[in-house]
XYZ file of C-alpha atoms in Angstrom:
505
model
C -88.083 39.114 4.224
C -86.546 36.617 1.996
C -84.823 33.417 3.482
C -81.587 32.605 3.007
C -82.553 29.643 0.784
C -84.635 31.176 -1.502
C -81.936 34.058 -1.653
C -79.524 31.377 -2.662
C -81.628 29.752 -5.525
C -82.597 33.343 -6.949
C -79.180 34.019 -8.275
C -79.558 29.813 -9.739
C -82.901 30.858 -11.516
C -81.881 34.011 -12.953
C -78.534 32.507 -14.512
C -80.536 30.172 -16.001
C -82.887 32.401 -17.045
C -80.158 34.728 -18.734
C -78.858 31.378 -20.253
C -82.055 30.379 -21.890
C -82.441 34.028 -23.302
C -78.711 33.634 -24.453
C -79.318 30.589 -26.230
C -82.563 32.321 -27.685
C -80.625 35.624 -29.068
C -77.635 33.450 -30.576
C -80.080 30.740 -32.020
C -81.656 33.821 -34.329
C -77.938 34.803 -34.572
C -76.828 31.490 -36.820
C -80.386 31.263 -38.159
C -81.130 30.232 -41.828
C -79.292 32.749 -43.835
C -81.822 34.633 -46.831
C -82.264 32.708 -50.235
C -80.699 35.351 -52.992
C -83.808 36.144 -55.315
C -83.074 34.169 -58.448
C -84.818 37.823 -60.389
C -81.914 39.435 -59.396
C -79.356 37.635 -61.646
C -81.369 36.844 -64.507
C -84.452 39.478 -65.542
C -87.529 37.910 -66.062
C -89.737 39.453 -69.597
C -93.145 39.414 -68.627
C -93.599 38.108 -72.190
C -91.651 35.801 -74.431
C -89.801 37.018 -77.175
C -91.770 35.261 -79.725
C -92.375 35.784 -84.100
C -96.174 36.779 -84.345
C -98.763 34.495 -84.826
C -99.451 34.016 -88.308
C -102.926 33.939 -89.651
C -104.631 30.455 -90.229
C -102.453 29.324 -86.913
C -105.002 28.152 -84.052
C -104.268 28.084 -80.536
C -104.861 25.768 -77.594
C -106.332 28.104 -75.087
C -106.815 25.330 -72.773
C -102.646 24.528 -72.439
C -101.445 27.193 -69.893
C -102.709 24.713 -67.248
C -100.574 22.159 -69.022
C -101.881 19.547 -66.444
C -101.168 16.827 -69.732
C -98.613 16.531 -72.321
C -99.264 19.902 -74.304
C -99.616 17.939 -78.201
C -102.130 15.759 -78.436
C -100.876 13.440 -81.804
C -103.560 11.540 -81.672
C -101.402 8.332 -81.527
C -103.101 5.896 -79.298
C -100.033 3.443 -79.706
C -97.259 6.272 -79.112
C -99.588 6.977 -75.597
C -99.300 3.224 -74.934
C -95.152 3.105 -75.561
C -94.928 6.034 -73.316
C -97.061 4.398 -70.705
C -94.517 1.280 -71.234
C -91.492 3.202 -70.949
C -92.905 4.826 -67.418
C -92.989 1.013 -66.550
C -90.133 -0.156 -67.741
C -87.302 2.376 -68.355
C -84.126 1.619 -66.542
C -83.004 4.958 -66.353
C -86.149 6.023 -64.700
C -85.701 2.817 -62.379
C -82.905 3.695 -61.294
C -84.362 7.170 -60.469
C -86.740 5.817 -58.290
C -84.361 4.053 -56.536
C -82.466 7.538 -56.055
C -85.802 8.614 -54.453
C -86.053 5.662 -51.937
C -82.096 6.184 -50.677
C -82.964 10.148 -50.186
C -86.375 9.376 -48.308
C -84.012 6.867 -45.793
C -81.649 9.366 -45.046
C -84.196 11.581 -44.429
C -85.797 8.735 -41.933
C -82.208 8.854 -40.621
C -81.912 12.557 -39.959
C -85.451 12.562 -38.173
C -83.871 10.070 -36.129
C -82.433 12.884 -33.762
C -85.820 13.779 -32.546
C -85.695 10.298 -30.325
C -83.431 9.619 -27.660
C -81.176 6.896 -28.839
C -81.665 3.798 -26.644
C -79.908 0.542 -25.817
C -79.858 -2.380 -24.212
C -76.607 -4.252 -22.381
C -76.357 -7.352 -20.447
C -73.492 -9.001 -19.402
C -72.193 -11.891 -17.212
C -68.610 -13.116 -15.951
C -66.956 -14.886 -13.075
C -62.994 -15.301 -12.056
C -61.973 -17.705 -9.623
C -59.559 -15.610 -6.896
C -58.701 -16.365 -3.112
C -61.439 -15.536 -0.948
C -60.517 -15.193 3.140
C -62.469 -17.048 5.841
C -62.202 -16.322 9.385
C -62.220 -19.324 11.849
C -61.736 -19.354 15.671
C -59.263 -21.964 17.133
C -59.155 -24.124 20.114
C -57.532 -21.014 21.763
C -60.101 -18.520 20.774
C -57.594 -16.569 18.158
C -59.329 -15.961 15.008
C -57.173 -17.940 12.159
C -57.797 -16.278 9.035
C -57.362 -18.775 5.424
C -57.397 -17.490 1.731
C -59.218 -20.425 -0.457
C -59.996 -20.311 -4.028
C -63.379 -19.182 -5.219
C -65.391 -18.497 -8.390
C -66.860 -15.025 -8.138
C -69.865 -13.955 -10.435
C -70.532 -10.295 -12.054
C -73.827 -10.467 -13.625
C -74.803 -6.676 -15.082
C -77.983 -5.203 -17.083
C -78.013 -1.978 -17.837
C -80.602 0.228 -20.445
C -78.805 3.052 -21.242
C -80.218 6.354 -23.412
C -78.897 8.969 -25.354
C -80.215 12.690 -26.163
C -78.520 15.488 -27.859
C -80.749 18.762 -27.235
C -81.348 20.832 -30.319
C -80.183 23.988 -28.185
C -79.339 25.941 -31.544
C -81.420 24.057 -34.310
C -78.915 22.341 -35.756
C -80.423 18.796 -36.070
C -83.178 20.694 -36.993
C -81.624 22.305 -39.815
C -80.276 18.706 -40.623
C -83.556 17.140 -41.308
C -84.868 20.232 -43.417
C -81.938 19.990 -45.943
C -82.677 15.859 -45.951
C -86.163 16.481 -46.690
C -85.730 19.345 -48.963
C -82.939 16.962 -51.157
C -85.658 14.006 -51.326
C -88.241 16.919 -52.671
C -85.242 17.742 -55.740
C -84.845 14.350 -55.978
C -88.550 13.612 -56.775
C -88.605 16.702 -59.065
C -85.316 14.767 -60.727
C -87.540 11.950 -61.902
C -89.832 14.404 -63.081
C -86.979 16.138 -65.367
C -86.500 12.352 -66.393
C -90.425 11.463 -67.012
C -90.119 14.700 -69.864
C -86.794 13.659 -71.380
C -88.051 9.598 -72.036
C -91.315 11.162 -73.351
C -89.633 13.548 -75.603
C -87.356 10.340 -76.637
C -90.222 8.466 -76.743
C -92.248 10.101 -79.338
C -89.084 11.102 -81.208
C -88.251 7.568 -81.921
C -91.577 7.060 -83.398
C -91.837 9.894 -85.389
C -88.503 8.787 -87.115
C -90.227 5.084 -87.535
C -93.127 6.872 -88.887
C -90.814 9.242 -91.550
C -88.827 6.458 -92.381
C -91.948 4.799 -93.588
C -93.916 7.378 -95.299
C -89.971 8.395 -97.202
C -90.235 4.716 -98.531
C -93.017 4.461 -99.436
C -92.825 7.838 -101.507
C -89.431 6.658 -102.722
C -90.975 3.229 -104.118
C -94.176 5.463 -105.771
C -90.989 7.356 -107.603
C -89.329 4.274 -108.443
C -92.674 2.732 -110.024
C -93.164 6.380 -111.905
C -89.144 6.389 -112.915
C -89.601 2.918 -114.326
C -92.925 4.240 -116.218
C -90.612 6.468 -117.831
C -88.449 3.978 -119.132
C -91.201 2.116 -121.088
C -92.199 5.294 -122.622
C -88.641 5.637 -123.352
C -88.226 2.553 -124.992
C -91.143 2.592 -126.794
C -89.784 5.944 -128.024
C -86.315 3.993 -129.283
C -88.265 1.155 -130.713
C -90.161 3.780 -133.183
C -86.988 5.846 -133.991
C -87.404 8.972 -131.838
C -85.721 8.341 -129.095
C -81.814 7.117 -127.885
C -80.295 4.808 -125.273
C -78.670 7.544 -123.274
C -81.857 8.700 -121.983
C -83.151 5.204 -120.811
C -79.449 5.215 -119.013
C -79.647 8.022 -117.823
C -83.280 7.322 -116.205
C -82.234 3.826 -115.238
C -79.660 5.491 -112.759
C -81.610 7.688 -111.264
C -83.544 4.688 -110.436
C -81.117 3.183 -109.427
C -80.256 5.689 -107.263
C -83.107 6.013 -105.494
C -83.116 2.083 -104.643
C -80.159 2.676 -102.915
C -81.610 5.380 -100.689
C -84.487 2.418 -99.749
C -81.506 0.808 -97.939
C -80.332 3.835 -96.177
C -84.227 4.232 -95.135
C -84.794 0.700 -93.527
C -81.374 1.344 -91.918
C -82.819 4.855 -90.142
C -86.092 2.696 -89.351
C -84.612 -0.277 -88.043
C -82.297 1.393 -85.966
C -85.480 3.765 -84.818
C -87.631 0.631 -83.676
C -84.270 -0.717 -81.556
C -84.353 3.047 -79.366
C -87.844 2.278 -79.098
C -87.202 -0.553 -77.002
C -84.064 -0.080 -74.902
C -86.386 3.321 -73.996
C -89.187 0.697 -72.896
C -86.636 -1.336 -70.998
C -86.856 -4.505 -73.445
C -83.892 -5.804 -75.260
C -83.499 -4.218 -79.496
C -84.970 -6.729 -81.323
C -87.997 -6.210 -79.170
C -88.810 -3.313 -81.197
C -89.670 -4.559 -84.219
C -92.583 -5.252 -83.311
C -93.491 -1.803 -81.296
C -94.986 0.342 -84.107
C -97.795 -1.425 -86.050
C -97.069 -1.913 -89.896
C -100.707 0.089 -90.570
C -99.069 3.434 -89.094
C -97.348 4.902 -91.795
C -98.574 8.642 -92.014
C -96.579 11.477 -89.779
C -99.787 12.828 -88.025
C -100.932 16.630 -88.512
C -99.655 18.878 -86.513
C -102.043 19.686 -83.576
C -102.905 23.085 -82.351
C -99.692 25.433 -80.805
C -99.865 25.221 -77.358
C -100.320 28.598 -75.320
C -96.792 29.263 -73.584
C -98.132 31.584 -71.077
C -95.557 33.826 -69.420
C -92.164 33.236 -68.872
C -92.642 33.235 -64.575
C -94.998 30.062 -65.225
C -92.141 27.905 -65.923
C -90.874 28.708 -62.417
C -93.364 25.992 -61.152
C -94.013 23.842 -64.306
C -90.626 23.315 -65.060
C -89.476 19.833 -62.526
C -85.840 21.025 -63.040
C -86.312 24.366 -61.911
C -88.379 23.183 -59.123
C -85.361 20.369 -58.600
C -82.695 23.550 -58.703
C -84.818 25.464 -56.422
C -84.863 22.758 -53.596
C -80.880 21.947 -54.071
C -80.983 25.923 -53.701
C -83.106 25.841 -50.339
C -80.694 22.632 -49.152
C -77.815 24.166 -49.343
C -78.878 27.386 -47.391
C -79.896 25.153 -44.539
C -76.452 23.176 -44.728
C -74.862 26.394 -43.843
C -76.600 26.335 -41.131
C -75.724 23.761 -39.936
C -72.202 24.428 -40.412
C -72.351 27.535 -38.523
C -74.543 26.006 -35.307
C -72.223 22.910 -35.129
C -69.759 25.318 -33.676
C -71.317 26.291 -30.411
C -71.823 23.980 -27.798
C -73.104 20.754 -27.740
C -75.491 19.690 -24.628
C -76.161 15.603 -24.286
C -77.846 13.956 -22.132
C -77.026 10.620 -21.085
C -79.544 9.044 -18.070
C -79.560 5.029 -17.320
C -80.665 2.323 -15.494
C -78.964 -0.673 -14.291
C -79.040 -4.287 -12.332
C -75.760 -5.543 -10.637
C -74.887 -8.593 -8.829
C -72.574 -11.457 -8.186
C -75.669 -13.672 -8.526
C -78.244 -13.792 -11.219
C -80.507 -14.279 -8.668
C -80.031 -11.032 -6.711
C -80.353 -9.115 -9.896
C -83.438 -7.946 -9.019
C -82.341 -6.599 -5.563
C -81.750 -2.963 -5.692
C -82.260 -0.824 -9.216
C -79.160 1.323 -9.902
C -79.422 4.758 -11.984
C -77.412 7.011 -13.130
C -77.596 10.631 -15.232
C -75.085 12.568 -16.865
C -75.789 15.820 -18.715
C -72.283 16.733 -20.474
C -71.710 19.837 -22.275
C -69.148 20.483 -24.940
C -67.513 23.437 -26.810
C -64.883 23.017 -29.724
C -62.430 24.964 -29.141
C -59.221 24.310 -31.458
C -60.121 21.760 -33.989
C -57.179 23.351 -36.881
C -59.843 25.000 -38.640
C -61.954 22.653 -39.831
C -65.238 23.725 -38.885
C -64.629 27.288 -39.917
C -63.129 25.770 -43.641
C -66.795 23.849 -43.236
C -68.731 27.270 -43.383
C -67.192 28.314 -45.781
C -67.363 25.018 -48.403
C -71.124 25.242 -47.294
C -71.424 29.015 -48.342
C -70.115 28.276 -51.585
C -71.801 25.332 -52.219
C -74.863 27.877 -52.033
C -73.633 29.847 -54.014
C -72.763 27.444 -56.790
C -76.578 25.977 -56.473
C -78.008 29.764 -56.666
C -75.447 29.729 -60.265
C -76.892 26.580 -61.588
C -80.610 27.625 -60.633
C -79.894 30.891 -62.396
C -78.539 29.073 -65.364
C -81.536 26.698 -65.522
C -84.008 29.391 -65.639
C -81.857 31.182 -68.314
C -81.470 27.901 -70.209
C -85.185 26.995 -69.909
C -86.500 30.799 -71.584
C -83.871 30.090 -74.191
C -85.514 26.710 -74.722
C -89.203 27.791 -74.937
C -87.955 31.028 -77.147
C -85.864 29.140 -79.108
C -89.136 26.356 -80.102
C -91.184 28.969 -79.967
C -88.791 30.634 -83.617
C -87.881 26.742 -84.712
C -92.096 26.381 -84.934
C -92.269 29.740 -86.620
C -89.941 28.999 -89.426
C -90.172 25.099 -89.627
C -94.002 26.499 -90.645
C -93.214 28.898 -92.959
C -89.992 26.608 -94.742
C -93.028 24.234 -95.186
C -95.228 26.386 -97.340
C -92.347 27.444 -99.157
C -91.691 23.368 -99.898
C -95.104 23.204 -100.694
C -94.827 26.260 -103.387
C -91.386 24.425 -104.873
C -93.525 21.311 -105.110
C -96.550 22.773 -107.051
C -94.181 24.938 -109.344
C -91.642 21.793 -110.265
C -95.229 19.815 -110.680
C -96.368 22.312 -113.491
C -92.444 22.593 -115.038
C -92.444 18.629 -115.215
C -95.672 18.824 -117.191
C -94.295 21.457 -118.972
C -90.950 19.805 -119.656
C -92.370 16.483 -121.015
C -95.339 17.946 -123.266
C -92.446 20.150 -124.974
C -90.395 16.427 -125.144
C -93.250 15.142 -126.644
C -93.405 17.772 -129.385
C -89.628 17.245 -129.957
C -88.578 20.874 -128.681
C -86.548 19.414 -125.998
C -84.501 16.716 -125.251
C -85.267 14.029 -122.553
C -82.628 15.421 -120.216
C -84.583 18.656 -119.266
C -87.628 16.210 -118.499
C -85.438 14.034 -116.316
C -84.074 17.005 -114.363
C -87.270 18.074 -113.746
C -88.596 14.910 -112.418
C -84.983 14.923 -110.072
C -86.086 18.252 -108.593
C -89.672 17.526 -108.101
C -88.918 14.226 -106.555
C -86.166 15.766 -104.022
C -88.713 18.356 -103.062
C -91.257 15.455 -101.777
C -88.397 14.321 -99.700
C -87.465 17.138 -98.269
C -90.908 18.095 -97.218
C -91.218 14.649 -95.542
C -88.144 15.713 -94.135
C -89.435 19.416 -93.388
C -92.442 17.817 -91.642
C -90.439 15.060 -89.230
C -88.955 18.555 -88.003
C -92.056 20.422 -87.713
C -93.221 17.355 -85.242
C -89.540 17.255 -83.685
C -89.873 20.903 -82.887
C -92.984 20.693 -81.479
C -91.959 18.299 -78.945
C -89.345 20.091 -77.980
C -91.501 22.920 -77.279
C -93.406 20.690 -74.969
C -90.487 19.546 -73.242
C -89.373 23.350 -72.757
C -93.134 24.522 -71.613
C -92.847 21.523 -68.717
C -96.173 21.032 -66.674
C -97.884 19.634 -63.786
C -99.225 16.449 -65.142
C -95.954 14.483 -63.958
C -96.342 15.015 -60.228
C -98.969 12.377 -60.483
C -96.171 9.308 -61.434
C -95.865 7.033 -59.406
C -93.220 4.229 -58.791
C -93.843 0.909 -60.758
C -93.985 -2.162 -58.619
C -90.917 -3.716 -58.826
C -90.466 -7.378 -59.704
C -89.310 -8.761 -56.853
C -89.107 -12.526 -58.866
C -86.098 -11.392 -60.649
C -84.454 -9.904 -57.536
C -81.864 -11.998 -55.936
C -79.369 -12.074 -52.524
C -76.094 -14.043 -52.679
């Protein structure tokens, strides 16, 4: 037969039983709520909607990895600027400093695993009347109040422990560590954009270059014309309004050298802001040897459109903000059930430093707490967290929408940049053969110079536009490689910063 003590503490063990299983059962109650499935607001094609392939186009079968930049220009200085740039960029600086303020508070929200300890020591005296007891010549006790300085000398380590009962600090630190993860894959999104930039601003050096350079070879041929024109005068066959009329269209295309430097000069000063260094700094960058836009490499092999899920950083980045937000609600909903803290310490008191050591005090307080009217505020919480997932389930839909539009759209840009190309090339060889054409009938008198010098207008206009036509081709391209994303950024790594130029006031 059961005593009466252990008949008392049954009903103690079993309520605290039943309150541990409570606290179980409502714990899985406010649990993390499910992530909506991004496939079920935007469809995912198992294929990209893409022009065929044309014949004579080669593809890199190696690229679905994309575990490096997907073109391969074969410019060893452009890979050197791009290295600079991941060195130097502010921007991306300032990223990385992003990065180092999100890992902190996430040191700061793992903080709640530890008790919170401190440390208190105090000491203070008051003088006040102290009574002494004497006996007089009668044997009466006499009793006198004198002044007296009194000590209070107190150290005292005191600690502080809120118990996870429903996961909410737990759900804190998640969300922190989940937000330094989008941050990271921020940097990434950053890493693409400033090489895209990058390469960009060197292509346009690079066009700039090759369109003067064609420009002055059509100045030299222009002016070639004019001594045959002159000659032509000099022996009675020919009149000044054709050497006029040539010398303007020379002149005209020395004014277009102007316009040219401008582009270029202006091309070389993005080139160094982008490598952190200060405009002029660029005119230096791109060698004066590199003239020639390089040829376009092989077209990378997009894969399927569910790759870009992980290749893409800002998907990856919308995904995490996604993940972040479901855990703040979470929190939200656990912060309002009760709160349990525990409080234990230990202290030394005396009136004298040196009876500190006496007697060790403690104490231990275990508190609980429930809100129970706070005007709504925690409730209005839930629901600003709930649609703050919502909005970051939105924007991740949007990205992924955004980012098949992106590939899609290169993938038709590369088709028909291509194909505008060979038509170029076609103009060019057909207003080649009507130049010929145009000045042998001149020569035999059947025409007059100004069907010679249109001729020479259109052919000339057609080598600048396919200069022009080919600065897109390499543009598009690196926008496709921007769109396709990869892995090869998750291998950057903060530069080391220059602690020299960093000063405290």
């Amino acid at each position: 037969m059961k005593s009466r003590e252990g008949q008392r503490r049954s009903p103690q063990i079993s309520r605290w039983l039943l309150l541990g299983a409570a606290s179980v059962l409502v714990a899985g109650c406010f649990g993390n709520r499910a992530i909506p499935d991004v496939k079920q607001e935007v469809e995912l094609p198992e294929q990209f909607a893409r022009p065929p392939v044309e014949e004579g186009v080669s593809i890199n079968a190696a690229a679905p990895k994309l575990n490096a930049w997907c073109s391969d220009f074969g410019q060893q200085e452009l890979d050197g600027l791009v290295d600079q740039a991941f060195e130097g960029n502010l921007n991306l600086m300032a990223s990385w400093a992003r990065l180092d303020q999100s890992m902190a508070v996430a040191r700061q929200s793992r903080a709640t695993l530890f008790p919170s300890i401190t440390a208190d020591a105090s000491a203070g005296a008051n003088r006040q009347l102290m009574s002494a007891t004497t006996v007089g010549p009668n044997g009466q006790p006499t009793f006198n109040f004198e002044p007296d300085v009194v000590g209070n000398y107190r150290i005292s380590i005191g600690a502080s422990y809120e118990v996870d009962l429903w996961g909410k600090l737990a759900a804190q630190r998640e969300a922190a560590a989940l937000d330094v993860e989008a941050t990271r894959a921020d940097i990434e999104v950053i890493a693409f954009s400033l090489t895209s930039q990058v390469a960009e601003a060197w292509f346009d050096v690079l066009a700039q270059r090759q369109k003067r350079d064609l420009v002055e070879e059509q100045i030299e041929l222009n002016e070639r014309y004019v001594e045959l024109l002159e000659l032509r005068l000099a022996q009675g066959q020919g009149s000044a309004l054709d050497i006029n009329q040539q010398l303007q269209q020379i002149e005209q295309l020395r004014s277009q050298i102007e316009t040219i430097t401008q582009a270029e000069v202006l091309a070389m000063q993005r080139l160094a802001i982008l490598v952190g260094k200060p405009p002029s700094a660029g005119m230096s960058m791109v060698p004066e040897g590199v003239v020639e836009l390089p040829e376009l490499p092989a077209l990378p092999d997009a894969g399927v459109p569910a790759d870009l899920l992980e290749r893409r950083p800002d998907l990856r980045r919308s995904y995490k903000q996604l993940e972040a937000a479901n855990r703040r609600i979470a929190v939200a909903v656990r912060d309002r059930l009760p709160t349990v803290r525990l409080s234990p310490s230990l202290f030394l008191q005396a009136i004298k430093v040196g009876d500190l050591l006496d007697e060790i005090f403690w104490s231990a307080t275990a508190a609980i707490s429930q809100p129970l009217v706070d005007g709504g505020r925690r409730a209005a919480e839930v629901e600003r967290a709930e649609a703050a997932q919502r909005q970051a389930y939105y924007t991740y839909a949007n990205t992924l929408l955004t980012a098949l539009q992106e590939v899609e759209g290169a993938l038709v840009s590369e088709h028909y940049q291509r194909r505008f190309i060979d038509e170029l090339v076609k103009q060019k060889e057909i207003a080649t053969v009507t130049l010929e054409l145009s000045r042998e009938r001149y020569s035999a008198g059947s025409i007059d110079f100004l069907r010679v010098l249109t001729a020479l207008q259109s052919l000339q206009q057609i080598e600048q536009n396919l200069v022009d036509a080919k600065r897109r081709q390499l543009s598009n391209r690196i926008q496709l490689c921007r769109a396709l994303g990869g892995t090869w950024t998750r291998d950057l790594e903060a530069p080391t910063p220059d602690e020299e130029g960093v000063r405290y006031e």
